Amino acid sequence: MRTVDVAIVGAGPAGISAALATAETGARTLLIDENPAVGGHLHWRISQTLTDNAGLPVATGPGPQVAAELETLLASFSNLTLSLNTVAWGLFEDRVLALASEDHAEELQADAIILTTGSTDIAAPFPGWTLPGVLTARAAQTFLHVHRVLPGHHWAILGEGEDADELAGDLARCGVEIVVRHGSVDNFRASGTNRLAHVEIDDDVYEVDALAIAMGRQPDAELAFQAQARGAFVRALGGYTPFRDLNGQTSEVGVYVAGDAAGIATLPELVAEGQLAGKAAAGASDAELTRAQGLLNTVANRPRREAIERSRLTDSLNPS
Amino acid sequence: MTDSGDSTVIRGRRLNDHELLGPLPDVEPVEITVDGQSFRARSGEPIAAALMANGIDICRAMPESGESRGVFCGVGRCSDCLMIVDGVLNVRTCVTPVTEGMRVETQHGLGQWEDSQP
Ligand code: FES
């Protein structure tokens, strides 16, 4: 079985930050992602890095440009291997990670594993939600910005909050019409024969050809739970999240979770949390860890931080 | 024959320019067939993107209800976009890139494997 010092699953902003932190220490690092390029949501949520690089070691710009620069930076480390188009589908005892790509499958063992697996869109059902033309915010952003295809010209947005506002901005930039925005699934339905043609809100009918569900996202930490890490449903963090210590380590020794997978976060927080987990996984000194924890606290978003504190992994939560 | 069963085909969907991302880069065009009809695609793009750009939104029909399904999650998680690709059933078209001469078919219900070759 192949072995590495640190394996990182998910090459979004948190995973990249973790990988740069471990690679700088000389650790043999493997960074895995199912997509053909590193960058994760920088490729579909393109506006986040326009004016603020959030602590990423590259200049500001549209997400895909930032992602490309980060990929160049990662490639400069000879002790860092990038495994793209690769799905990490299992995490077993003793930090054995199962990987699969188009023509290859293997298990590998790592001294430390960092899960930066991100988030999944929340989609609450409503009448007509399965019609073609109804899609998640992430699908909409992926088709607009990665594939460069318009799912429709006349849009409805369901959901409210930052994700819905971000999508509205993205759609406006693509020059399509936002016909209606609505906050919740109450009294909301989509209709059409074979394909979306209308949304109905109370007694009002709107003609649309695309409907994006932008109701927020939930943490995606399935691999940690598969490895038996302990956790709980924490509403303020967006869903089921693992308990973690100050550095992001779960109840499974050597298994770390950072970024959205540990609770939906802002970009600066993803970056700082990735760096901290990377340093811890690579065995950084206490002084260095304290510094990285301090940095995370300065960028931390208050409600998320407080929720994380409440689900902090302590000895009482982790009886030996 | 397209089997969309849909009278409205939405056109003009290729996002050729974008204020932040710039003009769409040139790539090799490839030709694929969808239910026997030829369409142009951009090499490397997922099948579902090529279909959408050509006005096709329906990927499959549900086994029991016969209801249509198309792209929902767009990232390989939900299975709404399954189609038959080069005779293989249940291919997630939102994460499978097009290749030259690829044969794509609407999947009805669970679909049927082609007779095995001699
Ligand atoms: S649209 Fe969900 S798997 Fe393809």
CSV table of C-alpha atoms and ligand atoms in Angstrom, one decimal:
chain,number,residue,atom,x,y,z
A,1,MET,CA,0.0,0.0,0.0
A,2,ARG,CA,1.3,3.5,-0.9
A,3,THR,CA,2.0,5.7,2.0
A,4,VAL,CA,2.2,9.5,2.3
A,5,ASP,CA,2.7,11.9,5.3
A,6,VAL,CA,-0.5,13.9,4.7
A,7,ALA,CA,-3.4,13.2,2.4
A,8,ILE,CA,-5.8,16.1,1.8
A,9,VAL,CA,-9.2,15.5,0.2
A,10,GLY,CA,-10.7,18.4,-1.6
A,11,ALA,CA,-8.6,21.1,-3.4
A,12,GLY,CA,-10.8,24.1,-2.7
A,13,PRO,CA,-9.5,27.1,-0.9
A,14,ALA,CA,-9.3,25.3,2.5
A,15,GLY,CA,-7.6,22.2,1.0
A,16,ILE,CA,-5.1,24.3,-1.0
A,17,SER,CA,-4.2,26.3,2.1
A,18,ALA,CA,-3.7,23.1,4.1
A,19,ALA,CA,-1.6,21.6,1.3
A,20,LEU,CA,0.7,24.7,1.0
A,21,ALA,CA,1.1,24.6,4.8
A,22,THR,CA,2.1,20.9,4.9
A,23,ALA,CA,4.3,21.1,1.8
A,24,GLU,CA,6.2,24.0,3.3
A,25,THR,CA,7.3,21.8,6.1
A,26,GLY,CA,8.7,19.2,3.7
A,27,ALA,CA,6.0,16.6,4.4
A,28,ARG,CA,5.1,14.3,1.6
A,29,THR,CA,1.7,15.6,0.7
A,30,LEU,CA,-1.0,14.3,-1.6
A,31,LEU,CA,-3.8,16.6,-2.6
A,32,ILE,CA,-6.9,14.9,-4.1
A,33,ASP,CA,-9.8,16.4,-6.0
A,34,GLU,CA,-12.6,14.9,-8.1
A,35,ASN,CA,-12.5,17.8,-10.5
A,36,PRO,CA,-10.0,18.4,-13.4
A,37,ALA,CA,-8.5,21.4,-11.8
A,38,VAL,CA,-7.8,22.7,-8.3
A,39,GLY,CA,-9.8,25.6,-6.9
A,40,GLY,CA,-13.1,24.1,-5.9
A,41,HIS,CA,-15.8,26.7,-5.6
A,42,LEU,CA,-13.5,29.4,-6.8
A,43,HIS,CA,-14.5,28.1,-10.3
A,44,TRP,CA,-18.2,28.6,-9.8
A,45,ARG,CA,-18.4,31.2,-7.1
A,46,ILE,CA,-16.3,33.6,-9.2
A,47,SER,CA,-16.9,36.9,-7.4
A,48,GLN,CA,-15.5,36.1,-4.0
A,49,THR,CA,-11.9,37.0,-4.7
A,50,LEU,CA,-12.4,40.1,-6.8
A,51,THR,CA,-11.4,42.6,-4.2
A,52,ASP,CA,-10.0,40.5,-1.3
A,53,ASN,CA,-7.7,37.6,-1.6
A,54,ALA,CA,-8.8,36.3,1.8
A,55,GLY,CA,-5.3,35.4,2.9
A,56,LEU,CA,-4.6,33.3,-0.2
A,57,PRO,CA,-1.0,33.8,-1.3
A,58,VAL,CA,-2.0,35.2,-4.8
A,59,ALA,CA,-3.4,38.5,-6.2
A,60,THR,CA,-7.1,39.3,-6.3
A,61,GLY,CA,-9.1,38.5,-9.4
A,62,PRO,CA,-12.0,36.4,-10.7
A,63,GLY,CA,-12.1,33.0,-9.0
A,64,PRO,CA,-10.8,30.9,-11.9
A,65,GLN,CA,-7.8,33.2,-12.3
A,66,VAL,CA,-7.0,32.9,-8.6
A,67,ALA,CA,-7.4,29.1,-8.9
A,68,ALA,CA,-5.0,28.9,-11.8
A,69,GLU,CA,-2.3,30.9,-9.9
A,70,LEU,CA,-2.7,28.6,-6.9
A,71,GLU,CA,-2.3,25.6,-9.1
A,72,THR,CA,1.0,27.0,-10.3
A,73,LEU,CA,2.1,27.6,-6.8
A,74,LEU,CA,1.2,24.1,-5.7
A,75,ALA,CA,3.2,22.7,-8.6
A,76,SER,CA,6.4,24.4,-7.3
A,77,PHE,CA,6.6,21.9,-4.5
A,78,SER,CA,8.4,18.7,-5.4
A,79,ASN,CA,7.1,17.0,-2.2
A,80,LEU,CA,3.5,17.7,-3.2
A,81,THR,CA,1.5,15.4,-5.5
A,82,LEU,CA,-1.7,16.5,-7.1
A,83,SER,CA,-4.3,13.8,-7.8
A,84,LEU,CA,-7.1,15.3,-10.0
A,85,ASN,CA,-10.1,13.6,-11.5
A,86,THR,CA,-9.9,11.3,-8.5
A,87,VAL,CA,-12.7,10.5,-6.0
A,88,ALA,CA,-11.9,9.6,-2.4
A,89,TRP,CA,-14.8,7.3,-1.7
A,90,GLY,CA,-13.8,5.6,1.6
A,91,LEU,CA,-11.9,6.4,4.8
A,92,PHE,CA,-11.2,3.3,6.9
A,93,GLU,CA,-9.4,2.4,10.1
A,94,ASP,CA,-5.8,3.5,10.6
A,95,ARG,CA,-6.3,6.4,8.1
A,96,VAL,CA,-6.6,4.2,5.0
A,97,LEU,CA,-8.1,6.2,2.2
A,98,ALA,CA,-9.8,4.6,-0.8
A,99,LEU,CA,-9.3,6.4,-4.2
A,100,ALA,CA,-10.8,5.8,-7.6
A,101,SER,CA,-10.3,7.5,-10.9
A,102,GLU,CA,-11.3,6.6,-14.5
A,103,ASP,CA,-8.7,3.8,-14.9
A,104,HIS,CA,-7.2,3.4,-11.4
A,105,ALA,CA,-8.3,2.3,-7.9
A,106,GLU,CA,-6.1,2.1,-4.8
A,107,GLU,CA,-6.0,2.3,-1.1
A,108,LEU,CA,-3.3,4.4,0.5
A,109,GLN,CA,-2.3,5.1,4.1
A,110,ALA,CA,-1.5,8.5,5.5
A,111,ASP,CA,-0.1,9.6,8.8
A,112,ALA,CA,-2.6,12.4,8.8
A,113,ILE,CA,-5.7,13.0,6.7
A,114,ILE,CA,-7.3,16.4,6.2
A,115,LEU,CA,-10.8,16.5,4.9
A,116,THR,CA,-11.6,19.7,3.1
A,117,THR,CA,-14.6,18.3,1.3
A,118,GLY,CA,-16.7,21.5,1.3
A,119,SER,CA,-20.5,21.7,1.2
A,120,THR,CA,-23.6,20.5,-0.6
A,121,ASP,CA,-26.5,22.7,-1.6
A,122,ILE,CA,-29.7,22.4,0.5
A,123,ALA,CA,-32.8,21.7,-1.6
A,124,ALA,CA,-36.1,21.7,0.2
A,125,PRO,CA,-38.8,20.0,-2.0
A,126,PHE,CA,-41.9,21.8,-3.4
A,127,PRO,CA,-44.4,20.9,-6.0
A,128,GLY,CA,-42.7,20.8,-9.4
A,129,TRP,CA,-39.1,20.7,-8.1
A,130,THR,CA,-38.2,17.8,-10.3
A,131,LEU,CA,-39.0,19.5,-13.6
A,132,PRO,CA,-36.1,20.0,-16.0
A,133,GLY,CA,-35.2,23.7,-15.7
A,134,VAL,CA,-35.2,23.6,-11.9
A,135,LEU,CA,-31.7,23.4,-10.5
A,136,THR,CA,-29.5,24.1,-7.5
A,137,ALA,CA,-27.6,27.4,-7.2
A,138,ARG,CA,-24.4,25.4,-7.5
A,139,ALA,CA,-25.6,23.8,-10.8
A,140,ALA,CA,-26.6,27.3,-12.0
A,141,GLN,CA,-23.2,28.8,-11.1
A,142,THR,CA,-21.3,25.8,-12.6
A,143,PHE,CA,-23.2,26.0,-15.9
A,144,LEU,CA,-22.8,29.7,-16.2
A,145,HIS,CA,-19.2,30.0,-15.2
A,146,VAL,CA,-17.5,26.7,-15.8
A,147,HIS,CA,-19.4,25.4,-18.8
A,148,ARG,CA,-20.5,28.8,-20.1
A,149,VAL,CA,-24.1,27.7,-20.9
A,150,LEU,CA,-27.3,29.5,-19.8
A,151,PRO,CA,-29.8,27.2,-18.3
A,152,GLY,CA,-32.4,29.8,-19.1
A,153,HIS,CA,-33.0,33.5,-19.9
A,154,HIS,CA,-35.8,34.2,-17.5
A,155,TRP,CA,-35.1,33.2,-13.9
A,156,ALA,CA,-36.8,32.7,-10.6
A,157,ILE,CA,-34.6,32.4,-7.5
A,158,LEU,CA,-35.9,30.5,-4.5
A,159,GLY,CA,-34.3,31.2,-1.2
A,160,GLU,CA,-32.9,34.2,0.6
A,161,GLY,CA,-29.6,35.1,2.2
A,162,GLU,CA,-26.1,35.5,0.9
A,163,ASP,CA,-26.1,32.6,-1.5
A,164,ALA,CA,-29.3,33.8,-3.2
A,165,ASP,CA,-27.9,37.4,-3.4
A,166,GLU,CA,-24.6,36.1,-4.8
A,167,LEU,CA,-26.5,34.1,-7.5
A,168,ALA,CA,-28.6,37.1,-8.4
A,169,GLY,CA,-25.4,39.1,-8.9
A,170,ASP,CA,-24.0,36.3,-11.1
A,171,LEU,CA,-27.2,36.2,-13.2
A,172,ALA,CA,-27.2,40.0,-13.7
A,173,ARG,CA,-23.6,39.8,-14.9
A,174,CYS,CA,-24.7,37.2,-17.5
A,175,GLY,CA,-27.4,39.6,-18.8
A,176,VAL,CA,-30.4,37.4,-18.1
A,177,GLU,CA,-33.7,38.5,-16.5
A,178,ILE,CA,-34.5,37.8,-12.9
A,179,VAL,CA,-38.3,37.6,-13.1
A,180,VAL,CA,-39.0,36.8,-9.4
A,181,ARG,CA,-37.3,36.1,-6.2
A,182,HIS,CA,-39.0,34.3,-3.3
A,183,GLY,CA,-37.8,33.4,0.1
A,184,SER,CA,-39.5,30.1,1.0
A,185,VAL,CA,-41.2,27.0,-0.3
A,186,ASP,CA,-44.5,28.0,1.3
A,187,ASN,CA,-47.2,28.5,-1.3
A,188,PHE,CA,-44.6,28.1,-4.0
A,189,ARG,CA,-44.9,25.7,-7.0
A,190,ALA,CA,-43.2,25.2,-10.3
A,191,SER,CA,-45.2,23.9,-13.3
A,192,GLY,CA,-44.8,23.0,-17.0
A,193,THR,CA,-45.2,20.1,-19.3
A,194,ASN,CA,-42.0,18.2,-19.4
A,195,ARG,CA,-40.1,21.3,-18.6
A,196,LEU,CA,-40.3,24.3,-16.3
A,197,ALA,CA,-42.6,27.0,-17.8
A,198,HIS,CA,-44.0,28.9,-14.7
A,199,VAL,CA,-43.6,29.4,-11.1
A,200,GLU,CA,-46.7,30.1,-9.0
A,201,ILE,CA,-46.6,32.0,-5.7
A,202,ASP,CA,-49.9,32.2,-3.9
A,203,ASP,CA,-52.2,33.3,-6.8
A,204,ASP,CA,-49.5,35.0,-8.9
A,205,VAL,CA,-48.1,33.2,-12.0
A,206,TYR,CA,-44.7,34.1,-13.5
A,207,GLU,CA,-43.3,32.9,-16.8
A,208,VAL,CA,-39.8,31.6,-16.3
A,209,ASP,CA,-37.5,29.1,-18.0
A,210,ALA,CA,-35.1,28.5,-15.2
A,211,LEU,CA,-35.4,28.3,-11.4
A,212,ALA,CA,-32.5,28.2,-9.0
A,213,ILE,CA,-32.8,26.8,-5.5
A,214,ALA,CA,-30.5,29.0,-3.4
A,215,MET,CA,-31.5,28.0,0.2
A,216,GLY,CA,-27.9,27.7,1.5
A,217,ARG,CA,-25.5,24.9,1.9
A,218,GLN,CA,-24.7,22.2,4.3
A,219,PRO,CA,-21.3,20.8,5.4
A,220,ASP,CA,-20.2,17.7,3.6
A,221,ALA,CA,-18.1,15.7,6.1
A,222,GLU,CA,-19.3,12.2,5.2
A,223,LEU,CA,-15.8,10.7,5.0
A,224,ALA,CA,-15.1,11.8,8.7
A,225,PHE,CA,-18.3,10.1,9.8
A,226,GLN,CA,-17.5,7.0,7.8
A,227,ALA,CA,-14.2,6.9,9.8
A,228,GLN,CA,-16.3,6.9,13.0
A,229,ALA,CA,-15.6,10.5,14.0
A,230,ARG,CA,-18.0,11.8,16.5
A,231,GLY,CA,-20.3,14.7,15.7
A,232,ALA,CA,-23.7,16.3,15.9
A,233,PHE,CA,-26.3,18.3,14.1
A,234,VAL,CA,-25.4,21.9,14.8
A,235,ARG,CA,-27.8,24.3,13.1
A,236,ALA,CA,-25.5,27.3,13.3
A,237,LEU,CA,-22.9,25.3,11.4
A,238,GLY,CA,-25.4,24.3,8.7
A,239,GLY,CA,-25.9,20.6,9.5
A,240,TYR,CA,-24.0,17.5,10.7
A,241,THR,CA,-20.5,18.4,11.7
A,242,PRO,CA,-17.7,16.5,13.5
A,243,PHE,CA,-16.5,17.6,16.9
A,244,ARG,CA,-13.0,18.9,16.5
A,245,ASP,CA,-10.1,20.1,18.7
A,246,LEU,CA,-8.5,23.6,18.4
A,247,ASN,CA,-6.6,22.6,15.3
A,248,GLY,CA,-9.4,20.8,13.5
A,249,GLN,CA,-8.6,17.2,14.5
A,250,THR,CA,-11.6,15.0,15.0
A,251,SER,CA,-12.2,12.2,17.6
A,252,GLU,CA,-10.3,9.9,15.1
A,253,VAL,CA,-6.6,10.6,15.8
A,254,GLY,CA,-4.9,12.1,12.7
A,255,VAL,CA,-8.2,12.8,10.9
A,256,TYR,CA,-8.8,16.6,10.5
A,257,VAL,CA,-11.7,18.4,9.0
A,258,ALA,CA,-11.4,22.1,7.9
A,259,GLY,CA,-13.4,24.6,6.0
A,260,ASP,CA,-17.1,24.4,4.9
A,261,ALA,CA,-17.0,20.7,5.7
A,262,ALA,CA,-16.7,21.7,9.4
A,263,GLY,CA,-19.4,24.3,9.2
A,264,ILE,CA,-20.3,26.8,6.5
A,265,ALA,CA,-17.7,29.6,6.6
A,266,THR,CA,-16.5,32.7,4.9
A,267,LEU,CA,-13.5,32.5,2.5
A,268,PRO,CA,-10.9,34.1,4.9
A,269,GLU,CA,-12.0,31.5,7.5
A,270,LEU,CA,-11.7,28.6,5.1
A,271,VAL,CA,-8.1,29.7,4.3
A,272,ALA,CA,-7.1,30.2,7.9
A,273,GLU,CA,-8.6,27.0,9.0
A,274,GLY,CA,-7.0,25.0,6.2
A,275,GLN,CA,-3.6,26.5,7.1
A,276,LEU,CA,-4.1,25.6,10.8
A,277,ALA,CA,-5.1,22.0,10.1
A,278,GLY,CA,-2.1,21.7,7.6
A,279,LYS,CA,0.4,22.9,10.2
A,280,ALA,CA,-1.1,20.6,12.9
A,281,ALA,CA,-1.1,17.6,10.6
A,282,ALA,CA,2.5,18.2,9.6
A,283,GLY,CA,3.6,18.4,13.3
A,284,ALA,CA,4.3,22.1,13.7
A,285,SER,CA,5.5,23.5,17.0
A,286,ASP,CA,3.1,24.6,19.7
A,287,ALA,CA,4.2,28.2,19.1
A,288,GLU,CA,3.4,28.0,15.4
A,289,LEU,CA,0.0,26.4,16.1
A,290,THR,CA,-0.8,29.1,18.6
A,291,ARG,CA,0.0,31.7,15.9
A,292,ALA,CA,-2.2,30.0,13.3
A,293,GLN,CA,-5.0,29.7,15.9
A,294,GLY,CA,-4.7,33.4,16.6
A,295,LEU,CA,-4.9,34.2,12.9
A,296,LEU,CA,-8.0,32.1,12.5
A,297,ASN,CA,-9.6,34.0,15.4
A,298,THR,CA,-9.0,37.3,13.8
A,299,VAL,CA,-10.9,36.4,10.6
A,300,ALA,CA,-13.5,34.1,12.3
A,301,ASN,CA,-17.1,34.9,11.8
A,302,ARG,CA,-18.6,35.2,15.3
A,303,PRO,CA,-21.7,32.9,15.2
A,304,ARG,CA,-19.7,30.1,13.5
A,305,ARG,CA,-16.9,30.5,16.0
A,306,GLU,CA,-19.2,30.3,18.9
A,307,ALA,CA,-21.0,27.2,17.5
A,308,ILE,CA,-17.6,25.6,16.9
A,309,GLU,CA,-16.6,26.3,20.5
A,310,ARG,CA,-19.8,24.6,21.7
A,311,SER,CA,-19.0,21.5,19.7
A,312,ARG,CA,-15.3,21.6,20.6
A,313,LEU,CA,-13.8,18.2,21.1
A,314,THR,CA,-12.8,17.9,24.7
A,315,ASP,CA,-11.6,14.9,26.8
A,316,SER,CA,-15.2,14.6,28.2
A,317,LEU,CA,-16.5,14.2,24.7
A,318,ASN,CA,-13.9,11.8,23.7
A,319,PRO,CA,-13.6,9.2,26.5
A,320,SER,CA,-10.7,6.9,25.9
B,1,MET,CA,-35.6,12.3,-33.8
B,2,THR,CA,-35.3,14.1,-30.6
B,3,ASP,CA,-37.4,12.6,-27.9
B,4,SER,CA,-37.8,15.6,-25.7
B,5,GLY,CA,-41.6,15.7,-26.1
B,6,ASP,CA,-41.3,19.4,-25.6
B,7,SER,CA,-42.3,22.1,-28.0
B,8,THR,CA,-40.3,24.9,-26.5
B,9,VAL,CA,-36.6,24.8,-27.4
B,10,ILE,CA,-34.7,27.6,-25.7
B,11,ARG,CA,-32.0,29.0,-28.0
B,12,GLY,CA,-29.1,31.3,-27.6
B,13,ARG,CA,-27.6,29.7,-24.5
B,14,ARG,CA,-23.9,29.7,-25.2
B,15,LEU,CA,-22.4,32.4,-22.9
B,16,ASN,CA,-19.8,33.7,-25.4
B,17,ASP,CA,-18.7,36.7,-23.4
B,18,HIS,CA,-18.6,37.4,-19.7
B,19,GLU,CA,-17.5,40.6,-18.0
B,20,LEU,CA,-15.3,38.8,-15.5
B,21,LEU,CA,-14.3,35.7,-17.4
B,22,GLY,CA,-13.7,37.2,-20.8
B,23,PRO,CA,-14.5,35.7,-24.2
B,24,LEU,CA,-15.2,32.0,-24.4
B,25,PRO,CA,-11.8,30.5,-25.4
B,26,ASP,CA,-11.7,28.6,-28.7
B,27,VAL,CA,-11.6,24.8,-28.5
B,28,GLU,CA,-11.8,22.0,-31.0
B,29,PRO,CA,-15.4,21.4,-31.9
B,30,VAL,CA,-16.6,17.8,-31.6
B,31,GLU,CA,-19.7,16.2,-33.1
B,32,ILE,CA,-22.0,14.0,-31.1
B,33,THR,CA,-25.4,12.5,-31.8
B,34,VAL,CA,-28.4,12.7,-29.5
B,35,ASP,CA,-31.2,10.3,-30.2
B,36,GLY,CA,-29.7,10.0,-33.7
B,37,GLN,CA,-29.5,13.7,-34.5
B,38,SER,CA,-26.1,15.4,-34.9
B,39,PHE,CA,-25.0,18.3,-32.6
B,40,ARG,CA,-21.9,20.3,-32.2
B,41,ALA,CA,-20.2,20.4,-28.8
B,42,ARG,CA,-17.0,21.9,-27.3
B,43,SER,CA,-14.4,19.3,-26.6
B,44,GLY,CA,-13.9,18.7,-22.9
B,45,GLU,CA,-17.3,20.0,-21.8
B,46,PRO,CA,-19.8,17.7,-20.1
B,47,ILE,CA,-22.4,16.0,-22.2
B,48,ALA,CA,-25.2,17.9,-20.3
B,49,ALA,CA,-23.6,21.2,-21.1
B,50,ALA,CA,-23.4,20.4,-24.8
B,51,LEU,CA,-27.1,19.3,-24.7
B,52,MET,CA,-28.2,22.4,-22.9
B,53,ALA,CA,-26.3,24.6,-25.3
B,54,ASN,CA,-28.2,22.9,-28.1
B,55,GLY,CA,-31.6,23.5,-26.4
B,56,ILE,CA,-32.0,20.0,-25.0
B,57,ASP,CA,-33.0,20.0,-21.3
B,58,ILE,CA,-34.4,16.5,-20.9
B,59,CYS,CA,-32.1,13.7,-20.0
B,60,ARG,CA,-34.3,10.8,-19.0
B,61,ALA,CA,-37.8,9.6,-18.2
B,62,MET,CA,-38.6,8.1,-14.8
B,63,PRO,CA,-39.3,4.3,-14.7
B,64,GLU,CA,-42.8,4.4,-13.3
B,65,SER,CA,-44.2,7.9,-13.7
B,66,GLY,CA,-42.5,8.6,-17.0
B,67,GLU,CA,-41.8,12.2,-15.8
B,68,SER,CA,-38.9,14.0,-17.3
B,69,ARG,CA,-35.7,14.7,-15.5
B,70,GLY,CA,-32.8,17.0,-16.4
B,71,VAL,CA,-29.8,18.6,-14.8
B,72,PHE,CA,-30.5,19.3,-11.1
B,73,CYS,CA,-27.3,19.3,-9.0
B,74,GLY,CA,-24.9,19.7,-12.0
B,75,VAL,CA,-22.1,18.2,-10.1
B,76,GLY,CA,-22.6,14.4,-10.2
B,77,ARG,CA,-24.5,13.9,-7.0
B,78,CYS,CA,-28.2,13.5,-7.8
B,79,SER,CA,-28.5,11.2,-10.8
B,80,ASP,CA,-31.2,13.2,-12.5
B,81,CYS,CA,-29.1,13.6,-15.6
B,82,LEU,CA,-28.5,9.9,-16.4
B,83,MET,CA,-28.5,9.0,-20.1
B,84,ILE,CA,-27.4,6.2,-22.3
B,85,VAL,CA,-23.9,7.0,-23.7
B,86,ASP,CA,-22.3,4.7,-26.3
B,87,GLY,CA,-24.6,2.0,-25.2
B,88,VAL,CA,-23.8,2.3,-21.5
B,89,LEU,CA,-26.8,3.0,-19.2
B,90,ASN,CA,-26.9,5.4,-16.3
B,91,VAL,CA,-24.1,7.7,-17.3
B,92,ARG,CA,-24.1,11.0,-15.3
B,93,THR,CA,-24.0,13.4,-18.2
B,94,CYS,CA,-23.2,16.5,-16.0
B,95,VAL,CA,-19.7,15.1,-15.2
B,96,THR,CA,-18.9,13.1,-18.3
B,97,PRO,CA,-17.0,14.9,-21.0
B,98,VAL,CA,-18.1,14.6,-24.7
B,99,THR,CA,-15.8,12.9,-27.1
B,100,GLU,CA,-15.9,12.9,-30.9
B,101,GLY,CA,-18.6,10.7,-32.4
B,102,MET,CA,-20.2,10.0,-29.0
B,103,ARG,CA,-23.7,8.5,-29.2
B,104,VAL,CA,-26.0,9.9,-26.5
B,105,GLU,CA,-29.6,8.7,-26.0
B,106,THR,CA,-32.5,9.7,-23.8
B,107,GLN,CA,-32.9,7.0,-21.1
B,108,HIS,CA,-36.4,5.7,-20.6
B,109,GLY,CA,-36.9,4.2,-17.2
B,110,LEU,CA,-34.1,1.8,-16.4
B,111,GLY,CA,-33.1,1.6,-20.1
B,112,GLN,CA,-31.9,-1.5,-21.8
B,113,TRP,CA,-28.4,-2.8,-22.5
B,114,GLU,CA,-27.6,-3.3,-26.2
B,115,ASP,CA,-27.3,-6.9,-27.3
B,116,SER,CA,-23.8,-8.1,-26.4
B,117,GLN,CA,-21.5,-8.2,-29.4
B,118,PRO,CA,-20.4,-11.6,-30.7
C,1,FES,S1,-27.3,16.7,-12.5
C,1,FES,FE1,-27.1,15.7,-10.6
C,1,FES,S2,-25.8,14.0,-11.1
C,1,FES,FE2,-25.9,15.1,-12.9
